[in-house]
XYZ file of C-alpha atoms in Angstrom:
784
model
C 142.491 155.907 173.606
C 141.899 157.855 176.833
C 140.330 161.306 176.777
C 142.503 164.344 176.374
C 142.772 165.021 180.091
C 144.126 161.521 180.674
C 146.600 162.006 177.879
C 147.799 165.319 179.335
C 148.360 163.767 182.767
C 150.756 161.238 181.293
C 152.938 163.848 179.577
C 155.798 163.955 182.078
C 156.427 160.223 182.192
C 155.345 158.753 178.864
C 155.493 161.328 176.104
C 157.729 161.892 173.127
C 160.924 163.724 174.016
C 159.750 167.297 174.803
C 161.327 170.753 174.844
C 161.309 172.735 178.177
C 158.627 175.316 179.031
C 158.415 179.109 178.601
C 156.267 181.887 180.173
C 152.915 183.158 178.817
C 151.972 186.253 176.788
C 148.703 187.803 175.535
C 147.272 189.585 172.498
C 144.393 191.887 171.495
C 141.265 191.368 169.359
C 139.502 193.404 166.673
C 136.023 193.066 165.112
C 135.489 193.726 161.389
C 132.590 195.854 160.159
C 130.242 195.182 157.226
C 128.107 197.362 155.020
C 124.855 196.561 153.232
C 124.199 196.637 149.528
C 121.549 198.515 147.573
C 118.789 196.555 145.880
C 118.675 196.839 142.071
C 115.877 198.905 140.628
C 113.298 197.649 138.108
C 115.373 198.586 135.038
C 118.407 196.793 136.417
C 116.307 193.721 137.145
C 115.006 193.721 133.589
C 118.563 193.824 132.283
C 119.507 190.943 134.575
C 116.581 188.889 133.273
C 117.653 189.555 129.698
C 121.183 188.416 130.499
C 119.882 185.132 131.826
C 118.858 183.866 128.391
C 120.512 180.547 127.407
C 123.716 181.700 125.778
C 125.932 178.774 126.682
C 125.314 176.995 123.372
C 123.282 179.270 121.091
C 121.918 178.019 117.806
C 120.097 180.928 116.293
C 119.741 184.573 117.062
C 116.203 184.249 115.674
C 114.059 181.996 117.841
C 111.613 181.160 115.092
C 109.690 177.967 115.841
C 106.607 177.466 117.935
C 105.145 174.371 119.550
C 103.418 172.914 116.486
C 106.192 173.307 113.914
C 109.213 173.024 116.181
C 108.220 170.151 118.476
C 104.871 168.498 117.743
C 105.379 167.928 114.014
C 108.893 166.379 114.023
C 108.116 164.312 117.127
C 104.850 162.943 115.743
C 106.313 162.155 112.336
C 109.289 160.353 113.868
C 107.050 158.149 116.034
C 104.737 157.407 113.103
C 107.500 155.679 111.206
C 108.300 152.559 109.305
C 107.457 150.218 112.208
C 103.883 151.455 112.207
C 103.450 150.879 108.477
C 105.367 147.603 108.112
C 105.446 145.900 111.519
C 102.300 146.760 113.471
C 100.341 144.068 111.626
C 103.045 141.510 112.419
C 102.976 142.569 116.093
C 99.195 142.115 116.342
C 99.381 138.819 114.445
C 101.922 137.415 116.906
C 100.627 138.877 120.160
C 96.881 139.088 119.434
C 94.850 142.220 119.895
C 95.105 142.401 123.684
C 98.745 141.308 123.661
C 99.543 143.860 120.986
C 97.741 146.628 122.843
C 99.664 145.657 125.997
C 102.971 145.920 124.100
C 101.963 149.290 122.644
C 100.866 150.570 126.058
C 104.008 149.308 127.783
C 106.280 150.915 125.187
C 104.438 154.223 125.257
C 104.286 154.090 129.061
C 108.075 154.025 129.318
C 108.300 156.768 126.732
C 105.646 158.847 128.511
C 107.534 158.666 131.829
C 110.699 159.813 130.065
C 108.830 162.610 128.290
C 107.287 163.772 131.566
C 110.715 163.768 133.225
C 112.228 165.709 130.330
C 109.318 168.139 130.308
C 109.595 168.702 134.049
C 113.298 169.488 134.038
C 112.943 171.601 130.895
C 110.619 173.921 132.807
C 113.259 174.273 135.537
C 116.315 175.279 133.481
C 117.238 177.822 130.843
C 117.751 175.193 128.185
C 120.157 176.032 125.399
C 120.827 174.103 122.207
C 121.228 170.357 122.076
C 117.956 169.027 123.459
C 118.544 166.034 125.738
C 122.284 166.772 125.759
C 121.600 170.242 127.158
C 119.225 168.846 129.796
C 121.671 166.226 131.060
C 124.626 168.611 130.915
C 122.941 171.308 132.982
C 121.885 168.753 135.574
C 124.797 166.320 135.878
C 127.680 168.270 134.321
C 129.551 168.413 131.029
C 131.318 165.101 131.595
C 128.087 163.141 131.992
C 126.295 165.183 129.321
C 129.152 164.689 126.872
C 129.488 160.971 127.595
C 125.818 160.585 126.684
C 125.775 163.309 124.012
C 128.587 161.921 121.834
C 127.067 158.437 121.328
C 123.647 160.092 121.138
C 124.896 162.255 118.267
C 126.463 159.276 116.488
C 123.282 157.216 116.852
C 121.180 160.159 115.646
C 123.379 160.506 112.547
C 123.486 156.769 111.825
C 119.715 156.598 112.279
C 119.473 158.819 109.201
C 121.247 156.096 107.240
C 118.840 153.467 108.556
C 115.869 155.617 107.539
C 117.361 156.083 104.074
C 117.644 152.304 103.736
C 113.998 152.019 104.788
C 112.976 154.643 102.255
C 114.865 152.746 99.585
C 112.923 149.544 100.332
C 109.636 151.380 99.815
C 110.930 153.044 96.662
C 112.092 149.746 95.181
C 108.655 148.278 95.895
C 107.343 150.730 93.300
C 110.420 150.922 91.061
C 112.207 147.564 91.417
C 114.596 148.262 88.513
C 116.195 151.352 90.068
C 119.786 150.804 91.370
C 119.755 150.734 95.166
C 122.951 152.797 95.542
C 121.561 155.570 93.357
C 118.318 155.629 95.317
C 120.301 155.948 98.558
C 122.541 158.723 97.262
C 119.627 160.600 95.709
C 117.624 160.378 98.932
C 120.603 161.561 100.963
C 121.213 164.469 98.585
C 117.613 165.602 98.893
C 117.654 165.297 102.685
C 120.963 167.080 103.066
C 119.982 169.919 100.743
C 116.782 170.560 102.697
C 118.502 170.413 106.090
C 121.486 172.491 104.942
C 119.333 175.294 103.597
C 117.609 175.885 106.919
C 115.609 174.272 109.673
C 112.687 176.443 108.633
C 112.689 174.855 105.169
C 112.881 171.399 106.758
C 109.856 172.137 108.920
C 107.890 173.309 105.863
C 108.749 170.076 104.070
C 107.544 168.129 107.089
C 104.189 169.899 106.878
C 103.846 168.441 103.366
C 104.856 165.011 104.625
C 102.325 165.238 107.432
C 99.638 165.927 104.839
C 100.723 162.809 102.918
C 100.572 160.664 106.088
C 97.158 162.085 106.939
C 96.129 161.035 103.431
C 97.233 157.473 104.161
C 95.105 157.476 107.324
C 92.143 158.759 105.326
C 92.606 155.816 102.955
C 92.586 153.447 105.932
C 89.578 155.206 107.446
C 87.588 154.888 104.237
C 88.451 151.189 104.117
C 87.231 150.759 107.697
C 84.024 152.602 106.882
C 83.340 150.609 103.733
C 83.518 147.133 105.192
C 87.190 146.104 105.568
C 86.641 145.210 109.245
C 84.876 141.931 108.467
C 85.841 140.141 111.700
C 84.033 140.778 114.983
C 85.767 140.972 118.358
C 84.453 137.479 119.089
C 86.207 136.135 116.000
C 89.616 137.719 116.380
C 92.505 136.347 118.443
C 92.851 138.337 121.658
C 96.073 136.704 122.861
C 98.420 135.466 120.205
C 100.425 132.289 119.773
C 103.662 134.175 118.989
C 104.356 132.092 115.905
C 107.387 134.089 114.751
C 108.189 135.554 111.348
C 108.989 134.475 107.800
C 112.677 135.082 108.540
C 112.737 132.263 111.146
C 110.260 130.036 109.262
C 107.653 130.708 111.951
C 109.562 128.705 114.550
C 108.107 130.778 117.342
C 108.621 134.045 119.175
C 107.804 135.511 122.597
C 106.143 138.505 124.154
C 109.460 140.227 124.847
C 110.863 139.545 121.374
C 107.787 141.178 119.863
C 108.139 144.047 122.364
C 111.772 144.476 121.272
C 110.632 144.808 117.650
C 108.027 147.426 118.536
C 109.820 149.558 121.121
C 112.147 151.483 118.735
C 108.990 153.032 117.266
C 108.502 154.980 120.500
C 112.057 156.358 120.654
C 111.357 159.424 118.542
C 110.321 161.705 121.381
C 113.583 163.677 121.265
C 113.042 164.899 117.695
C 111.344 168.076 118.913
C 113.589 168.570 121.925
C 116.597 168.572 119.579
C 115.300 171.894 118.265
C 115.520 173.508 121.716
C 117.917 176.213 120.547
C 115.537 177.323 117.793
C 112.323 177.473 119.785
C 110.670 180.726 120.784
C 109.643 179.343 124.174
C 111.301 175.952 124.813
C 109.989 175.765 128.388
C 106.451 175.634 127.014
C 106.932 174.139 123.565
C 108.913 171.040 124.571
C 106.458 169.781 127.226
C 103.298 170.634 125.311
C 104.525 169.533 121.897
C 106.169 166.304 123.066
C 103.290 165.141 125.281
C 100.724 166.023 122.612
C 102.673 164.066 119.985
C 102.868 161.037 122.289
C 99.147 161.193 122.981
C 98.148 161.505 119.332
C 100.560 158.805 118.139
C 99.440 156.401 120.892
C 95.832 156.869 119.819
C 96.785 156.222 116.170
C 98.676 153.026 117.048
C 95.739 151.732 119.112
C 93.170 152.488 116.383
C 95.372 150.876 113.731
C 95.797 147.785 115.915
C 92.025 147.401 116.228
C 91.545 147.996 112.488
C 94.208 145.453 111.539
C 92.900 142.807 113.944
C 89.391 143.113 112.466
C 90.491 143.476 108.838
C 93.038 140.687 108.336
C 93.578 137.157 109.532
C 96.405 136.199 111.867
C 98.150 134.357 109.014
C 98.011 137.423 106.785
C 99.406 139.729 109.475
C 102.393 137.550 110.427
C 103.365 136.632 106.854
C 102.694 139.862 104.927
C 104.493 142.990 106.105
C 102.477 145.053 103.587
C 99.131 143.981 105.002
C 98.233 147.563 105.947
C 98.720 148.603 102.350
C 96.685 145.679 101.020
C 93.741 146.344 103.337
C 93.590 150.125 102.703
C 90.982 151.656 100.412
C 93.676 153.099 98.113
C 97.054 151.304 98.660
C 99.214 153.969 96.950
C 98.201 156.440 99.661
C 99.609 154.107 102.346
C 102.763 153.556 100.297
C 103.154 157.332 100.029
C 102.669 157.545 103.780
C 105.396 154.923 104.316
C 107.828 156.822 102.091
C 106.883 160.109 103.711
C 107.314 158.703 107.234
C 110.803 157.353 106.565
C 111.835 160.540 104.748
C 110.474 162.727 107.556
C 112.185 160.668 110.262
C 115.480 160.922 108.389
C 115.049 164.676 107.968
C 114.250 165.272 111.645
C 117.225 163.144 112.714
C 119.566 164.978 110.333
C 118.483 168.435 111.513
C 118.682 167.375 115.168
C 122.088 165.690 114.850
C 123.714 168.852 113.515
C 122.374 170.859 116.428
C 123.583 168.354 118.994
C 127.095 168.467 117.492
C 127.106 172.275 117.433
C 126.029 172.398 121.104
C 128.845 170.030 122.094
C 131.263 172.149 120.095
C 130.134 175.267 121.966
C 131.050 173.490 125.227
C 134.374 172.207 123.785
C 133.341 168.599 124.344
C 134.441 167.378 120.899
C 137.571 168.034 118.794
C 137.456 171.045 116.487
C 135.053 172.798 118.820
C 135.851 176.331 117.651
C 134.974 175.491 114.053
C 131.985 173.297 114.888
C 130.412 175.889 117.176
C 130.398 178.615 114.535
C 127.025 179.637 113.124
C 126.155 180.953 109.696
C 124.812 184.539 109.449
C 121.273 183.169 109.446
C 121.960 181.173 112.636
C 122.268 177.739 111.008
C 125.011 175.351 112.302
C 126.339 174.600 108.822
C 129.818 173.554 109.929
C 128.275 170.907 112.158
C 125.989 169.925 109.281
C 129.005 169.382 107.019
C 130.564 166.930 109.498
C 127.224 165.204 110.035
C 126.650 164.899 106.286
C 130.103 163.379 105.786
C 129.445 160.845 108.547
C 126.102 159.832 107.045
C 127.475 159.566 103.508
C 130.341 157.411 104.736
C 127.936 155.084 106.528
C 125.828 154.853 103.354
C 128.843 153.464 101.541
C 129.116 150.658 104.088
C 125.756 149.445 102.676
C 124.822 147.311 105.690
C 124.320 148.670 109.206
C 122.309 145.772 110.586
C 125.112 144.918 113.025
C 124.974 148.323 114.706
C 121.238 148.939 114.372
C 120.564 147.645 117.945
C 123.358 149.880 119.258
C 121.567 152.936 117.850
C 118.447 152.059 119.853
C 120.550 151.447 122.961
C 122.092 154.909 122.852
C 118.626 156.409 122.602
C 117.609 154.405 125.680
C 120.776 155.436 127.569
C 119.778 159.036 126.902
C 116.266 158.401 128.219
C 117.639 156.693 131.314
C 120.012 159.583 132.054
C 117.240 162.157 131.692
C 115.088 160.229 134.165
C 118.109 159.810 136.454
C 118.800 163.548 136.363
C 115.223 164.367 137.339
C 115.170 161.643 139.992
C 118.351 163.012 141.549
C 117.042 166.573 141.594
C 113.759 165.434 143.094
C 115.509 163.338 145.742
C 117.876 166.135 146.753
C 114.883 168.416 147.341
C 116.974 171.476 146.475
C 115.374 174.893 146.564
C 116.634 175.508 143.012
C 114.460 172.668 141.664
C 111.201 174.522 141.064
C 109.826 173.170 137.766
C 106.569 174.587 136.462
C 105.573 171.016 135.590
C 105.899 168.877 138.716
C 105.730 165.109 138.474
C 105.653 162.432 141.197
C 108.954 160.819 142.134
C 107.756 157.429 140.896
C 107.338 158.721 137.333
C 111.047 159.436 136.834
C 111.897 156.203 138.685
C 109.661 154.143 136.388
C 111.156 155.907 133.369
C 114.686 155.094 134.540
C 113.989 151.454 135.382
C 111.837 150.986 132.293
C 114.523 152.337 129.963
C 117.173 150.069 131.473
C 114.889 147.025 131.359
C 113.985 147.750 127.757
C 117.685 147.834 126.886
C 118.387 144.410 128.301
C 115.154 142.933 126.954
C 116.034 144.031 123.433
C 119.664 142.867 123.509
C 121.649 142.267 126.729
C 125.027 142.082 124.983
C 124.596 145.303 123.036
C 123.282 146.935 126.216
C 126.547 146.237 128.013
C 128.486 147.497 124.990
C 126.523 150.768 124.944
C 127.040 151.307 128.669
C 130.765 150.560 128.291
C 131.059 153.066 125.427
C 129.244 155.708 127.469
C 131.506 155.056 130.455
C 134.580 155.261 128.224
C 133.572 158.684 126.934
C 132.954 159.805 130.521
C 136.467 158.776 131.593
C 138.002 160.631 128.645
C 136.001 163.807 129.291
C 136.632 163.694 133.038
C 140.372 163.707 132.413
C 140.038 166.822 130.244
C 138.571 168.799 133.184
C 136.044 170.680 131.070
C 134.998 174.128 132.254
C 131.213 174.461 132.137
C 129.663 177.923 131.660
C 126.846 176.971 134.039
C 126.283 175.243 137.354
C 124.866 171.743 137.813
C 123.477 169.703 140.687
C 126.525 167.558 141.333
C 127.613 169.738 144.240
C 124.160 169.379 145.759
C 124.315 165.624 145.291
C 127.698 165.362 146.989
C 126.589 167.684 149.782
C 123.571 165.458 150.356
C 125.837 162.420 150.560
C 128.156 164.258 152.938
C 125.223 165.276 155.119
C 124.017 161.685 155.220
C 127.506 160.524 156.177
C 127.768 163.256 158.813
C 124.514 162.115 160.396
C 125.780 158.556 160.501
C 129.084 159.651 162.044
C 127.306 161.553 164.824
C 125.502 158.335 165.762
C 128.820 156.531 166.301
C 130.819 156.562 169.556
C 132.854 159.736 170.050
C 136.307 158.136 169.817
C 137.062 156.731 166.387
C 140.834 156.286 166.406
C 140.803 153.796 163.540
C 139.168 156.377 161.281
C 141.816 158.981 162.116
C 143.522 160.811 159.270
C 145.478 164.064 159.272
C 143.214 167.086 158.788
C 145.496 170.099 159.064
C 144.510 173.606 160.084
C 147.129 175.925 158.581
C 147.226 179.603 159.644
C 148.565 181.945 156.968
C 149.349 185.650 157.205
C 151.212 185.819 153.896
C 151.038 183.490 150.930
C 154.794 182.955 151.213
C 154.218 181.234 154.565
C 152.236 178.546 152.798
C 154.513 178.274 149.777
C 157.497 177.591 152.009
C 155.820 174.599 153.668
C 153.669 173.459 150.724
C 155.420 170.157 150.011
C 155.669 169.300 153.701
C 151.941 169.858 154.194
C 151.271 167.799 151.092
C 153.360 164.915 152.421
C 151.652 165.077 155.805
C 148.152 164.791 154.326
C 148.436 162.773 151.104
C 146.357 160.913 150.057
C 143.334 160.878 152.390
C 143.973 163.854 154.654
C 142.759 167.414 154.209
C 144.026 170.962 154.533
C 142.002 173.848 155.924
C 143.818 177.136 155.282
C 142.889 180.014 157.575
C 144.079 183.370 156.321
C 144.638 185.893 159.113
C 144.319 189.405 157.756
C 145.528 192.043 160.193
C 145.776 194.934 157.696
C 142.098 195.182 156.798
C 142.604 193.662 153.298
C 141.112 190.161 153.535
C 140.200 190.055 149.826
C 143.808 190.522 148.771
C 144.980 187.697 151.042
C 142.184 185.474 149.748
C 143.357 186.062 146.162
C 146.899 185.071 147.136
C 145.781 181.904 148.925
C 143.331 180.687 146.287
C 145.942 179.405 143.752
C 147.681 177.418 146.483
C 144.381 175.881 147.553
C 143.780 174.772 143.982
C 147.318 173.382 143.839
C 146.537 171.091 146.775
C 143.380 169.920 145.028
C 145.278 169.288 141.801
C 147.544 166.968 143.797
C 144.599 164.974 145.115
C 144.332 166.618 148.537
C 141.029 167.984 149.778
C 141.732 171.640 150.560
C 139.639 174.666 151.424
C 140.413 178.171 152.605
C 138.835 181.021 154.498
C 140.100 184.430 155.600
C 139.469 185.946 159.027
C 139.787 189.693 159.389
C 141.199 189.553 162.926
C 143.257 191.946 164.982
C 145.737 189.392 166.270
C 147.194 185.988 165.471
C 146.116 184.232 168.656
C 142.627 185.712 168.626
C 142.181 184.805 164.958
C 143.270 181.217 165.534
C 141.077 180.942 168.607
C 138.091 182.136 166.565
C 138.981 179.752 163.738
C 139.240 176.693 165.967
C 136.030 177.536 167.781
C 134.165 178.132 164.508
C 135.351 174.814 163.089
C 134.478 172.878 166.230
C 131.230 171.589 164.735
C 132.487 171.094 161.163
C 132.127 167.645 159.615
C 135.745 167.674 158.423
C 136.968 169.078 161.695
C 140.711 169.837 161.760
C 142.599 167.633 164.202
C 146.093 169.152 163.843
C 147.118 172.780 163.799
C 150.231 173.329 161.691
C 152.555 176.083 162.926
C 155.795 177.333 161.465
C 158.667 178.352 163.703
C 157.994 181.860 165.117
C 160.453 184.643 164.326
C 159.542 187.157 167.076
C 158.985 187.005 170.806
C 155.447 188.356 170.330
C 154.640 185.477 168.002
C 156.142 183.018 170.492
C 153.676 184.291 173.077
C 150.861 183.941 170.548
C 151.879 180.348 169.882
C 151.653 179.521 173.573
C 148.068 180.756 173.635
C 147.276 178.877 170.425
C 148.694 175.598 171.778
C 146.689 175.944 174.977
C 143.534 176.700 172.999
C 144.235 173.652 170.813
C 144.400 171.533 173.993
C 140.995 172.811 175.067
C 139.530 172.141 171.621
C 141.147 168.671 171.501
C 143.217 169.572 168.457
C 146.777 168.350 168.057
C 149.664 170.740 167.436
C 152.546 170.343 164.993
C 155.340 172.907 165.133
C 157.468 172.820 161.994
C 161.061 173.986 162.518
C 162.988 173.774 159.220
C 166.776 173.736 159.177
C 168.001 176.860 157.351
C 170.482 174.936 155.188
C 169.689 171.225 155.270
C 165.906 171.650 154.934
C 164.489 168.123 154.645
C 167.641 166.716 153.106
C 167.149 163.591 151.011
C 163.928 162.597 152.804
C 165.281 159.115 153.448
C 165.374 158.779 157.242
C 163.105 159.909 160.086
C 163.790 159.709 163.833
C 160.876 159.724 166.276
C 162.151 160.467 169.773
C 160.544 158.890 172.842
C 161.207 160.200 176.353
C 162.906 157.978 178.955
C 160.009 156.218 180.734
C 162.131 154.610 183.478
C 161.176 152.737 185.519
C 157.723 152.149 183.984
C 158.150 150.514 180.586
C 154.761 148.828 180.543
C 152.962 149.126 177.202
C 149.249 149.880 177.095
C 146.793 151.708 174.854
C 147.467 154.816 176.939
C 150.917 155.796 175.740
C 150.532 159.507 176.381
C 151.840 162.268 174.159
C 153.357 159.840 171.674
C 150.566 158.863 169.282
C 150.711 161.857 166.962
C 154.518 161.753 166.808
C 154.459 158.108 165.697
C 151.603 158.635 163.222
C 153.332 161.681 161.752
C 156.595 159.795 161.334
C 154.846 156.829 159.781
C 152.822 159.001 157.394
C 155.923 160.800 156.145
C 157.931 157.575 155.843
C 155.186 156.134 153.620
C 155.009 159.184 151.365
C 158.774 159.588 151.208
C 159.532 155.863 151.048
C 161.908 156.614 153.924
C 163.322 154.590 156.810
C 161.681 155.177 160.191
C 163.505 154.906 163.518
C 162.067 155.019 167.028
C 164.780 156.435 169.296
C 165.115 156.842 173.059
C 168.031 157.716 175.403
C 168.261 155.609 178.606
C 171.451 156.108 180.682
C 170.546 153.468 183.314
C 171.978 150.100 182.148
C 169.299 148.220 184.102
C 166.572 149.928 182.108
C 168.064 149.715 178.639
C 166.840 146.183 177.863
C 163.351 147.095 179.103
C 163.449 150.136 176.856
C 164.407 148.066 173.805
C 161.673 145.556 174.555
C 159.191 148.418 174.882
C 160.195 149.907 171.524
C 160.017 146.555 169.727
C 156.582 145.798 171.154
C 155.453 149.307 170.220
C 156.632 148.763 166.637
C 154.925 145.367 166.498
C 151.592 146.454 167.972
C 151.601 149.616 165.900
C 152.333 147.579 162.756
C 155.177 149.914 161.754
C 156.857 147.434 159.423
C 160.557 147.979 158.775
C 160.970 150.430 161.666
C 164.253 150.286 163.599
C 164.371 150.489 167.401
C 167.365 152.489 168.728
C 168.271 152.814 172.449
C 170.958 155.330 173.379
C 173.053 154.584 176.472
C 173.678 158.166 177.594
C 171.458 160.985 178.802
C 169.394 162.677 176.131
C 171.391 165.944 176.233
C 174.585 163.995 175.480
C 173.239 161.305 173.175
C 171.460 163.798 170.902
C 174.883 164.831 169.523
C 175.794 161.262 168.469
C 172.387 159.855 167.581
C 171.861 158.367 164.082
C 171.629 161.152 161.533
C 168.167 161.733 160.069
C 166.623 164.097 157.550
C 163.822 164.785 160.026
C 163.653 164.484 163.810
C 160.290 164.441 165.582
C 159.979 165.395 169.261
C 157.147 165.941 171.722
C 155.828 169.433 172.471
C 154.915 170.909 175.856
C 151.964 173.289 176.320
C 154.406 176.146 177.059
C 157.405 175.431 174.832
C 160.825 177.000 175.199
C 161.590 178.179 171.674
C 165.282 178.737 172.381
C 165.585 175.055 173.275
C 163.737 174.152 170.087
C 166.181 176.191 168.011
C 169.083 174.475 169.805
C 167.671 171.061 168.873
C 167.452 172.059 165.220
C 171.118 173.137 165.289
C 172.266 170.158 167.329
C 170.596 167.533 165.119
C 171.632 169.510 162.027
C 168.218 168.696 160.558
C 164.684 169.915 160.250
C 162.605 169.102 163.327
C 158.916 168.732 164.113
C 157.481 169.147 167.580
C 154.076 167.539 168.015
C 151.453 167.414 170.739
C 148.588 164.926 170.831
C 144.953 165.934 170.735
C 143.921 162.878 172.758
C 141.784 161.632 169.840
C 144.382 159.651 167.906
C 146.007 156.311 168.644
C 149.131 154.835 167.096
C 148.030 151.356 168.229
C 144.485 151.445 166.798
């Protein structure tokens, strides 16, 4: 397309049919004043700080737990679980000492990166209840948090069942005649009673369990000190043969299969974070308690690996899952530790699951939210505990959860990946609001994210895809519900960053980008009724990829009132899939306000390219419009004057006529077609949204020029790719043919810089239809 000056010079000979000109007029300008605000005093600031406590999903009015009881203890006991007691020997037997230590280090490394990411973001937000759910929600929004939180809750609850089954195996080792179903139900009853009474009681029970596990380590330590480590480092196998397990008749294994067996042991780091709503100081307790638990448990796993490698043969470790018990000084102490570890893990998971469900209920993420979010007088989420208990009891009756056991691990890993992703996004955006007390390098969260995803697909690729599909399904469901979060998240910052990146790329492109053109309307509004009357028309002009920028012009000194009237209409555009925004200018006159608006938006990324004007009803407004149209020419903004018929309105919206001025004798077609591009694009856009018939019409009285005119119109339709458009050539002068032209619901004409509004009104009456009068900006092309 040519520049705007070239387009203007072609107006008289090659434009859409235009209305005659009118004289100029002028208007005045006013400048609004502003007043400062007083700073709050110290007392007010203190009250503000108090109000900033995490109230979005409260658990307890009594923040009762510290770092040791609330985070360190449940996290440590969950990591020191059944895999340590029953599978670490098998891992060392298959992988060798160095191979086993590499697997342990790799698993804990991924977990450590996730824990560091979680700790970092925890020190940056006012975390409420829900642990990882609360972290993800406050970073990436309720939809993402809920899509991860729901499967996370289900996996946390079903993990209780798996721990109960593990406890039963240890119990039956001592009491083989006890019925398995009764052991399961009795264990569940004990767990549920402890958790239902209070989290404080559960923590006290875990102190007892920790003492029992420490006793098992003492038994192992005495064995090591009294000669159980009979093999030297020169005699032990440093890198294993990966012979397999009794279940596959020792037909072989691999490094990654052994890693997949071990890795679930490290997925207990959220046990303490789940108590976030009950902690006195979660910003301190979660990082310190979680990282300390990881460090201590890693040291224990390493020491046990060395002890096992030097105390038992490779054959004993791969064939006897109870090798740790057999090599201990007093085996019953290790058995008690095994039972205590499984019971403690189940208890921590049960307490945490109820709190996750209550937090989701407080945010209305799950059904029955009002009931689930209620707290007992002592601050316990007993309604959520009832639902969680019912879910666990039902799964106990299934009797076999081996098929979904990998899925439970996958949902834990999805949670870890999303936490790392949330931190990585916040770090990458470099927002001022991201000021964590614990800062970590960017690569830590990246390694945590990649490591979690790799671990998923190493363990089970098929189940990994299933878990991701389930998470995505929950996201789609929650996104459709349009949840209202009581807090802000970083999604706006993320989208702004993407928009800024795109804006930078656009500025590097050539100035004229006709193929990327789409209607971005600038709509001046003095009263909300102005916008309501043209709402559907504006929607049809911009749907689906256009945008609407509403500029409220307040001339009575009440901009806030006008803004309140415009805001619902702006949201209505957005609800219909149209990007819309609004601003109010406190200006003294229409023309001055529009001039200021266009000049202010000159450098905007989504710069308006069409100004939408309704038919003026006073001579003063007609003069204002003339100034506005001339200013639009200078700013290279198109103009669309909407002149509705008082009775017919837009009729049935089935036919549209686009009028082209007689170009005789020059009917040559080129890319420079003058003031015609916007008229054709407007007609085409409306015909698509209305599913209407489009006509291109011209009036040529000279018989010698009529065939040239028809050829011009047909080539224009072909090159413009306006499929199904009809070319119509009238054989009389425009002023005569307009009376007998094909009837249309909308007629589109060209617009001069100084329009004659009386002539425009005559055209509306003559065509007996609504009319639009459009003027190119010089930046669009109907042939692009």
